[in-house]
Coordinates of C-alpha atoms in Angstrom, one line a residue:
M1 CA -41.7 -0.2 -27.1
D2 CA -43.9 -2.2 -25.5
A3 CA -43.9 -3.0 -21.7
E4 CA -41.9 -5.9 -21.6
T5 CA -38.9 -4.6 -23.3
A6 CA -39.2 -1.5 -21.3
W7 CA -39.3 -4.2 -18.2
G8 CA -36.5 -6.0 -19.4
Q9 CA -34.4 -3.0 -19.9
N10 CA -34.7 -2.1 -16.5
Q11 CA -34.2 -4.8 -15.0
G12 CA -31.0 -5.4 -17.4
Q13 CA -30.1 -1.3 -16.0
A14 CA -30.8 -2.4 -12.2
R15 CA -28.3 -5.6 -12.7
D16 CA -26.0 -3.8 -14.3
S17 CA -25.5 -1.7 -11.3
A18 CA -25.9 -4.3 -8.6
T19 CA -22.7 -6.0 -10.1
K20 CA -21.5 -2.7 -9.7
V21 CA -21.9 -2.8 -6.4
V22 CA -20.1 -5.1 -3.5
S23 CA -20.4 -6.2 0.4
I24 CA -17.9 -5.1 3.1
T25 CA -16.8 -9.0 3.1
E26 CA -16.3 -8.7 -0.8
A27 CA -14.6 -5.1 -0.4
A28 CA -12.2 -6.1 2.2
R29 CA -11.7 -9.8 0.2
I30 CA -10.8 -6.8 -2.7
N31 CA -8.5 -5.2 -1.1
N32 CA -6.6 -8.0 0.7
V33 CA -7.8 -6.0 3.6
T34 CA -10.0 -7.4 7.2
R35 CA -13.3 -6.2 7.5
Q36 CA -12.8 -4.6 10.4
A37 CA -10.8 -2.2 7.9
I38 CA -13.1 -1.1 5.4
Y39 CA -15.3 -0.2 8.4
V40 CA -12.7 1.3 10.1
A41 CA -12.5 3.3 6.2
I42 CA -16.3 4.2 5.8
K43 CA -16.7 5.2 9.5
Q44 CA -13.3 7.5 9.1
K45 CA -15.0 8.9 5.7
K46 CA -12.3 7.7 3.3
L47 CA -14.5 5.1 1.7
K48 CA -18.3 6.0 0.5
A49 CA -20.7 3.6 1.0
T50 CA -24.1 3.4 1.4
K51 CA -26.7 2.0 4.4
D52 CA -29.6 0.0 3.2
S53 CA -31.6 -1.1 6.5
T54 CA -29.6 -3.5 7.5
R55 CA -26.0 -4.4 4.9
W56 CA -23.9 -1.5 3.4
T57 CA -22.7 -1.8 0.2
I58 CA -19.6 0.5 -1.6
H59 CA -19.8 0.8 -5.7
L60 CA -17.0 -0.9 -7.1
D61 CA -16.2 2.8 -8.6
D62 CA -15.7 4.8 -4.3
L63 CA -13.8 1.2 -3.5
E64 CA -11.0 2.4 -7.0
E65 CA -10.3 4.9 -5.8
Y66 CA -10.3 4.4 -2.0
R67 CA -7.4 2.4 -3.9
R68 CA -6.2 5.0 -5.8
N69 CA -5.6 7.7 -2.5
K70 CA -5.0 5.4 0.1
Y71 CA -1.3 5.9 2.5
S72 CA 1.0 4.8 1.8
R73 CA 4.4 5.3 3.2
T74 CA 6.2 5.3 -0.5
K75 CA 4.1 8.3 -1.1
S76 CA 5.1 10.1 2.6
M77 CA 7.1 13.7 2.7
F78 CA 9.4 15.3 4.6
D79 CA 9.9 18.8 3.8
G80 CA 7.7 19.2 0.8
E81 CA 9.8 16.1 -1.0
L82 CA 8.9 12.4 -0.8
L83 CA 10.8 10.5 1.7
F84 CA 11.4 8.1 -0.2
D85 CA 12.6 8.6 -3.8
N86 CA 13.4 5.9 -5.5
R87 CA 14.5 7.7 -8.9
K88 CA 17.4 9.7 -6.5
G89 CA 18.8 7.3 -4.7
Y90 CA 16.8 7.4 -1.8
Y91 CA 14.6 3.8 -0.5
S92 CA 13.2 2.9 3.1
V93 CA 14.3 -0.7 5.1
N94 CA 11.9 -2.3 3.6
Q95 CA 13.0 -1.5 -0.2
A96 CA 16.3 -1.6 1.2
A97 CA 15.5 -4.9 2.8
K98 CA 13.4 -6.4 -0.6
L99 CA 16.2 -5.2 -2.8
L100 CA 19.0 -7.0 -0.7
N101 CA 16.5 -9.8 -0.1
V102 CA 16.9 -9.9 3.5
P103 CA 15.0 -9.4 6.1
A104 CA 13.5 -6.0 7.1
Q105 CA 15.3 -6.1 10.8
K106 CA 18.6 -6.5 9.1
I107 CA 18.5 -3.8 8.1
Y108 CA 17.5 -2.3 11.3
Y109 CA 21.0 -3.9 13.2
A110 CA 23.1 -2.9 10.4
T111 CA 21.9 1.1 10.3
R112 CA 21.9 0.7 14.4
V113 CA 25.7 -0.8 14.6
G114 CA 27.1 1.2 12.1
L115 CA 27.2 -1.5 9.0
L116 CA 24.8 0.6 6.6
K117 CA 24.4 4.3 6.6
A118 CA 20.4 5.5 6.7
S119 CA 19.9 9.0 7.9
R120 CA 16.1 10.1 10.0
K121 CA 14.0 12.5 8.4
G122 CA 10.9 12.5 11.0
A123 CA 9.9 8.9 12.0
A124 CA 11.6 7.7 9.3
W125 CA 15.2 6.2 8.1
V126 CA 16.3 6.4 4.7
I127 CA 19.1 4.6 3.0
H128 CA 20.4 6.4 -0.5
S129 CA 21.0 3.8 -3.0
E130 CA 25.1 4.2 -2.8
D131 CA 24.7 3.1 1.1
I132 CA 22.9 -0.1 0.2
K133 CA 24.7 -0.6 -2.9
G134 CA 28.8 -0.5 -0.6
Y135 CA 26.5 -2.4 2.8
Q136 CA 26.7 -5.1 -0.1
E137 CA 29.5 -5.5 -1.5
N138 CA 31.9 -5.0 2.3
Y139 CA 29.0 -7.6 4.0
L140 CA 26.7 -9.5 2.5
N141 CA 28.2 -10.7 -0.9
R142 CA 31.9 -10.9 1.2
K143 CA 33.1 -14.3 0.8
P144 CA 34.8 -16.3 4.1
K145 CA 38.2 -16.3 4.8
V146 CA 39.6 -19.9 4.1
G147 CA 42.4 -20.3 6.1

């Protein structure tokens, strides 16, 4: 292989690895968060990044890893079990609101005034699917009486 071909291959490899890294701004856009959120993740060592003289770069594989491991309320545990295990019929206030197509505040209000049964587990409200169904049938789908 001549020197020119070797140089061309090296340039190709450098270009491939360069396309696999993004800036803070690009990482924020990809993750749909602010640049500040990316900086915080880097500072907390939750997201790997390297800094050459002035510019941070993040490898796309590291960004993907960060997304996979990012905290999510749906992964919250209480006494060793998933708080919002949808397969077992347990939902968060936001999940219940989405299911019923109503604002989360309406769900909080319904639990506060006793229209919707919910239980407290740690800092979270947990609502069972049967209770969601009952609330929907008894309060949301109820037709006003015409008299």
